Amino acid sequence: NAGVTQTPKFRILKIGQSMTLQCTQDMNHNYMYWYRQDPGMGLKLIYYSVGAGITDKGEVPNGYNVSRSTTEDFPLRLELAAPSQTSVYFCASSYFPGVAGASYEQYFGPGTRLTVT
Amino acid sequence: DQQVKQNSPSLSVQEGRISILNCDYTNSMFDYFLWYKKYPAEGPTFLISISSIKDKNEDGRFTVFLNKSAKHLSLHIVPSQPGDSAVYFCAASDRGSTLGRLYFGRGTQLTVWP
């Protein structure tokens, strides 16, 4: 049981290039999330998905796109990379958040460190 | 606008003593709170959580306290160990309307020295 895996671990992009950050989970979670963490800041939600074929924007979606064709995979696409997208990107997954009183947590991958120069 | 705030960027504690990490929130709709621990070059790992229907939750050396009227929660680690040195993130969720989205604080770097 690998949990949440992310590839690549590191990447340097030139301004204007594009790339896809891969995320896969093997826990059969319906909910998946992409966050970015800038230095000295908390994690901010980019996009999330509540199941295959269903995605929605988070707090900071500009410059990114996602798709969810399977339960396991939730890739994040960067088009026309900009220096402001230099960050560490984390993918997470969870079961349905449930109702009041039920326990709930998100499981995180190890992150992708992206530098845009 | 930061809905979850961790006002102390760092905390230094001697091994064996208590570590107290604090977190404040502004959204009264938050009904679930979590603490995550993060080592360098790794993803955050879940530590402990508390629902808004409780005011305390304990798991071994870790206890989370929730004061809803003050919109404040704290994480107590007793006794602190050098392996606890990490960044601790407080997170909150309004599970009913935000589908489990987590709002994170900026984190507190805990250093436990021998």
PDB file of N, CA and C in Angstrom, chain A residues 55-108:
ATOM      1  N   THR A  55     -14.447  17.957 -10.959  1.00  0.00           N
ATOM      2  CA  THR A  55     -13.391  18.775 -10.370  1.00  0.00           C
ATOM      3  C   THR A  55     -13.929  20.174 -10.095  1.00  0.00           C
ATOM      4  N   ASP A  56     -13.254  20.893  -9.217  1.00  0.00           N
ATOM      5  CA  ASP A  56     -13.671  22.259  -8.930  1.00  0.00           C
ATOM      6  C   ASP A  56     -12.469  23.064  -8.449  1.00  0.00           C
ATOM      7  N   LYS A  57     -12.595  24.387  -8.570  1.00  0.00           N
ATOM      8  CA  LYS A  57     -11.501  25.287  -8.215  1.00  0.00           C
ATOM      9  C   LYS A  57     -11.400  25.469  -6.711  1.00  0.00           C
ATOM     10  N   GLY A  58     -10.151  25.667  -6.250  1.00  0.00           N
ATOM     11  CA  GLY A  58      -9.898  26.029  -4.874  1.00  0.00           C
ATOM     12  C   GLY A  58      -9.626  27.513  -4.753  1.00  0.00           C
ATOM     13  N   GLU A  59      -8.706  27.858  -3.852  1.00  0.00           N
ATOM     14  CA  GLU A  59      -8.403  29.268  -3.594  1.00  0.00           C
ATOM     15  C   GLU A  59      -7.541  29.911  -4.673  1.00  0.00           C
ATOM     16  N   VAL A  60      -6.605  29.138  -5.269  1.00  0.00           N
ATOM     17  CA  VAL A  60      -5.601  29.705  -6.167  1.00  0.00           C
ATOM     18  C   VAL A  60      -5.501  28.909  -7.465  1.00  0.00           C
ATOM     19  N   PRO A  61      -6.566  28.848  -8.279  1.00  0.00           N
ATOM     20  CA  PRO A  61      -6.573  27.987  -9.464  1.00  0.00           C
ATOM     21  C   PRO A  61      -5.928  28.579 -10.718  1.00  0.00           C
ATOM     22  N   ASN A  62      -5.679  29.882 -10.731  1.00  0.00           N
ATOM     23  CA  ASN A  62      -5.215  30.522 -11.969  1.00  0.00           C
ATOM     24  C   ASN A  62      -3.865  29.982 -12.417  1.00  0.00           C
ATOM     25  N   GLY A  63      -3.787  29.616 -13.691  1.00  0.00           N
ATOM     26  CA  GLY A  63      -2.555  29.091 -14.260  1.00  0.00           C
ATOM     27  C   GLY A  63      -2.452  27.579 -14.213  1.00  0.00           C
ATOM     28  N   TYR A  64      -3.488  26.926 -13.697  1.00  0.00           N
ATOM     29  CA  TYR A  64      -3.481  25.471 -13.544  1.00  0.00           C
ATOM     30  C   TYR A  64      -4.743  24.861 -14.145  1.00  0.00           C
ATOM     31  N   ASN A  65      -4.626  23.582 -14.512  1.00  0.00           N
ATOM     32  CA  ASN A  65      -5.782  22.806 -14.935  1.00  0.00           C
ATOM     33  C   ASN A  65      -5.666  21.401 -14.376  1.00  0.00           C
ATOM     34  N   VAL A  66      -6.801  20.766 -14.174  1.00  0.00           N
ATOM     35  CA  VAL A  66      -6.810  19.387 -13.678  1.00  0.00           C
ATOM     36  C   VAL A  66      -7.801  18.560 -14.477  1.00  0.00           C
ATOM     37  N   SER A  67      -7.648  17.273 -14.333  1.00  0.00           N
ATOM     38  CA  SER A  67      -8.612  16.329 -14.883  1.00  0.00           C
ATOM     39  C   SER A  67      -8.673  15.139 -13.934  1.00  0.00           C
ATOM     40  N   ARG A  68      -9.756  14.405 -13.959  1.00  0.00           N
ATOM     41  CA  ARG A  68      -9.875  13.220 -13.102  1.00  0.00           C
ATOM     42  C   ARG A  68     -10.652  12.168 -13.891  1.00  0.00           C
ATOM     43  N   SER A  69      -9.919  11.342 -14.606  1.00  0.00           N
ATOM     44  CA  SER A  69     -10.563  10.312 -15.422  1.00  0.00           C
ATOM     45  C   SER A  69     -10.709   8.990 -14.675  1.00  0.00           C
ATOM     46  N   THR A  70      -9.920   8.789 -13.622  1.00  0.00           N
ATOM     47  CA  THR A  70     -10.017   7.578 -12.815  1.00  0.00           C
ATOM     48  C   THR A  70     -10.047   7.957 -11.345  1.00  0.00           C
ATOM     49  N   THR A  71     -10.434   7.008 -10.505  1.00  0.00           N
ATOM     50  CA  THR A  71     -10.411   7.265  -9.061  1.00  0.00           C
ATOM     51  C   THR A  71      -8.985   7.469  -8.561  1.00  0.00           C
ATOM     52  N   GLU A  72      -8.015   6.760  -9.183  1.00  0.00           N
ATOM     53  CA  GLU A  72      -6.665   6.749  -8.658  1.00  0.00           C
ATOM     54  C   GLU A  72      -5.841   7.986  -9.012  1.00  0.00           C
ATOM     55  N   ASP A  73      -6.074   8.581 -10.169  1.00  0.00           N
ATOM     56  CA  ASP A  73      -5.155   9.590 -10.692  1.00  0.00           C
ATOM     57  C   ASP A  73      -5.774  10.979 -10.730  1.00  0.00           C
ATOM     58  N   PHE A  74      -4.955  11.974 -10.398  1.00  0.00           N
ATOM     59  CA  PHE A  74      -5.435  13.356 -10.384  1.00  0.00           C
ATOM     60  C   PHE A  74      -4.267  14.257 -10.810  1.00  0.00           C
ATOM     61  N   PRO A  75      -3.976  14.326 -12.109  1.00  0.00           N
ATOM     62  CA  PRO A  75      -2.839  15.125 -12.581  1.00  0.00           C
ATOM     63  C   PRO A  75      -3.136  16.629 -12.557  1.00  0.00           C
ATOM     64  N   LEU A  76      -2.091  17.405 -12.332  1.00  0.00           N
ATOM     65  CA  LEU A  76      -2.182  18.869 -12.318  1.00  0.00           C
ATOM     66  C   LEU A  76      -1.347  19.391 -13.475  1.00  0.00           C
ATOM     67  N   ARG A  77      -1.948  20.182 -14.324  1.00  0.00           N
ATOM     68  CA  ARG A  77      -1.293  20.694 -15.531  1.00  0.00           C
ATOM     69  C   ARG A  77      -0.966  22.169 -15.348  1.00  0.00           C
ATOM     70  N   LEU A  78       0.305  22.517 -15.630  1.00  0.00           N
ATOM     71  CA  LEU A  78       0.717  23.914 -15.667  1.00  0.00           C
ATOM     72  C   LEU A  78       0.934  24.306 -17.120  1.00  0.00           C
ATOM     73  N   GLU A  79       0.214  25.280 -17.590  1.00  0.00           N
ATOM     74  CA  GLU A  79       0.421  25.817 -18.933  1.00  0.00           C
ATOM     75  C   GLU A  79       1.133  27.160 -18.797  1.00  0.00           C
ATOM     76  N   LEU A  80       2.079  27.421 -19.663  1.00  0.00           N
ATOM     77  CA  LEU A  80       2.770  28.729 -19.675  1.00  0.00           C
ATOM     78  C   LEU A  80       3.302  29.065 -18.274  1.00  0.00           C
ATOM     79  N   ALA A  81       4.259  28.261 -17.811  1.00  0.00           N
ATOM     80  CA  ALA A  81       4.793  28.421 -16.467  1.00  0.00           C
ATOM     81  C   ALA A  81       5.327  29.839 -16.240  1.00  0.00           C
ATOM     82  N   ALA A  82       5.081  30.346 -15.017  1.00  0.00           N
ATOM     83  CA  ALA A  82       5.524  31.680 -14.615  1.00  0.00           C
ATOM     84  C   ALA A  82       6.309  31.566 -13.308  1.00  0.00           C
ATOM     85  N   PRO A  83       7.225  32.527 -13.037  1.00  0.00           N
ATOM     86  CA  PRO A  83       8.000  32.477 -11.786  1.00  0.00           C
ATOM     87  C   PRO A  83       7.119  32.405 -10.537  1.00  0.00           C
ATOM     88  N   SER A  84       5.913  32.977 -10.600  1.00  0.00           N
ATOM     89  CA  SER A  84       5.009  32.945  -9.445  1.00  0.00           C
ATOM     90  C   SER A  84       4.532  31.535  -9.122  1.00  0.00           C
ATOM     91  N   GLN A  85       4.761  30.595 -10.033  1.00  0.00           N
ATOM     92  CA  GLN A  85       4.364  29.211  -9.782  1.00  0.00           C
ATOM     93  C   GLN A  85       5.485  28.388  -9.151  1.00  0.00           C
ATOM     94  N   THR A  86       6.598  29.028  -8.862  1.00  0.00           N
ATOM     95  CA  THR A  86       7.661  28.371  -8.096  1.00  0.00           C
ATOM     96  C   THR A  86       7.125  28.077  -6.703  1.00  0.00           C
ATOM     97  N   SER A  87       7.104  26.784  -6.344  1.00  0.00           N
ATOM     98  CA  SER A  87       6.469  26.391  -5.098  1.00  0.00           C
ATOM     99  C   SER A  87       6.693  24.896  -4.880  1.00  0.00           C
ATOM    100  N   VAL A  88       6.211  24.407  -3.751  1.00  0.00           N
ATOM    101  CA  VAL A  88       6.156  22.971  -3.522  1.00  0.00           C
ATOM    102  C   VAL A  88       4.689  22.556  -3.637  1.00  0.00           C
ATOM    103  N   TYR A  89       4.438  21.547  -4.441  1.00  0.00           N
ATOM    104  CA  TYR A  89       3.076  21.112  -4.716  1.00  0.00           C
ATOM    105  C   TYR A  89       2.796  19.779  -4.027  1.00  0.00           C
ATOM    106  N   PHE A  90       1.680  19.748  -3.303  1.00  0.00           N
ATOM    107  CA  PHE A  90       1.281  18.536  -2.600  1.00  0.00           C
ATOM    108  C   PHE A  90      -0.076  18.065  -3.107  1.00  0.00           C
ATOM    109  N   CYS A  91      -0.148  16.785  -3.322  1.00  0.00           N
ATOM    110  CA  CYS A  91      -1.406  16.136  -3.649  1.00  0.00           C
ATOM    111  C   CYS A  91      -1.891  15.417  -2.390  1.00  0.00           C
ATOM    112  N   ALA A  92      -3.200  15.373  -2.197  1.00  0.00           N
ATOM    113  CA  ALA A  92      -3.758  14.696  -1.032  1.00  0.00           C
ATOM    114  C   ALA A  92      -5.032  13.970  -1.435  1.00  0.00           C
ATOM    115  N   SER A  93      -5.427  13.005  -0.614  1.00  0.00           N
ATOM    116  CA  SER A  93      -6.672  12.293  -0.878  1.00  0.00           C
ATOM    117  C   SER A  93      -7.355  11.964   0.438  1.00  0.00           C
ATOM    118  N   SER A  94      -8.644  11.699   0.360  1.00  0.00           N
ATOM    119  CA  SER A  94      -9.391  11.337   1.564  1.00  0.00           C
ATOM    120  C   SER A  94     -10.655  10.590   1.176  1.00  0.00           C
ATOM    121  N   TYR A  95     -11.254   9.946   2.182  1.00  0.00           N
ATOM    122  CA  TYR A  95     -12.604   9.441   2.034  1.00  0.00           C
ATOM    123  C   TYR A  95     -13.561  10.621   2.090  1.00  0.00           C
ATOM    124  N   PHE A  96     -14.813  10.368   1.867  1.00  0.00           N
ATOM    125  CA  PHE A  96     -15.833  11.392   2.046  1.00  0.00           C
ATOM    126  C   PHE A  96     -15.694  12.012   3.436  1.00  0.00           C
ATOM    127  N   PRO A  97     -15.685  13.340   3.495  1.00  0.00           N
ATOM    128  CA  PRO A  97     -15.436  14.001   4.774  1.00  0.00           C
ATOM    129  C   PRO A  97     -16.451  13.669   5.856  1.00  0.00           C
ATOM    130  N   GLY A  98     -17.599  13.214   5.493  1.00  0.00           N
ATOM    131  CA  GLY A  98     -18.532  12.726   6.497  1.00  0.00           C
ATOM    132  C   GLY A  98     -19.323  13.817   7.189  1.00  0.00           C
ATOM    133  N   VAL A  99     -19.811  13.487   8.312  1.00  0.00           N
ATOM    134  CA  VAL A  99     -20.693  14.384   9.046  1.00  0.00           C
ATOM    135  C   VAL A  99     -20.069  14.705  10.392  1.00  0.00           C
ATOM    136  N   ALA A 100     -20.676  15.628  11.077  1.00  0.00           N
ATOM    137  CA  ALA A 100     -20.161  16.080  12.364  1.00  0.00           C
ATOM    138  C   ALA A 100     -19.964  14.884  13.302  1.00  0.00           C
ATOM    139  N   GLY A 101     -18.827  14.859  13.942  1.00  0.00           N
ATOM    140  CA  GLY A 101     -18.530  13.790  14.881  1.00  0.00           C
ATOM    141  C   GLY A 101     -17.699  12.669  14.299  1.00  0.00           C
ATOM    142  N   ALA A 102     -17.721  12.505  12.975  1.00  0.00           N
ATOM    143  CA  ALA A 102     -16.948  11.426  12.354  1.00  0.00           C
ATOM    144  C   ALA A 102     -15.512  11.895  12.119  1.00  0.00           C
ATOM    145  N   SER A 103     -14.565  10.990  12.253  1.00  0.00           N
ATOM    146  CA  SER A 103     -13.166  11.362  12.033  1.00  0.00           C
ATOM    147  C   SER A 103     -12.897  11.483  10.547  1.00  0.00           C
ATOM    148  N   TYR A 104     -11.936  12.302  10.222  1.00  0.00           N
ATOM    149  CA  TYR A 104     -11.637  12.593   8.824  1.00  0.00           C
ATOM    150  C   TYR A 104     -10.216  13.140   8.743  1.00  0.00           C
ATOM    151  N   GLU A 105      -9.447  12.675   7.777  1.00  0.00           N
ATOM    152  CA  GLU A 105      -8.120  13.246   7.543  1.00  0.00           C
ATOM    153  C   GLU A 105      -7.788  13.128   6.073  1.00  0.00           C
ATOM    154  N   GLN A 106      -6.916  13.991   5.637  1.00  0.00           N
ATOM    155  CA  GLN A 106      -6.385  13.911   4.290  1.00  0.00           C
ATOM    156  C   GLN A 106      -4.976  13.325   4.361  1.00  0.00           C
ATOM    157  N   TYR A 107      -4.684  12.446   3.385  1.00  0.00           N
ATOM    158  CA  TYR A 107      -3.371  11.829   3.302  1.00  0.00           C
ATOM    159  C   TYR A 107      -2.586  12.535   2.200  1.00  0.00           C
ATOM    160  N   PHE A 108      -1.365  12.919   2.518  1.00  0.00           N
ATOM    161  CA  PHE A 108      -0.572  13.721   1.593  1.00  0.00           C
ATOM    162  C   PHE A 108       0.537  12.900   0.938  1.00  0.00           C
TER     163      PHE A 108
END
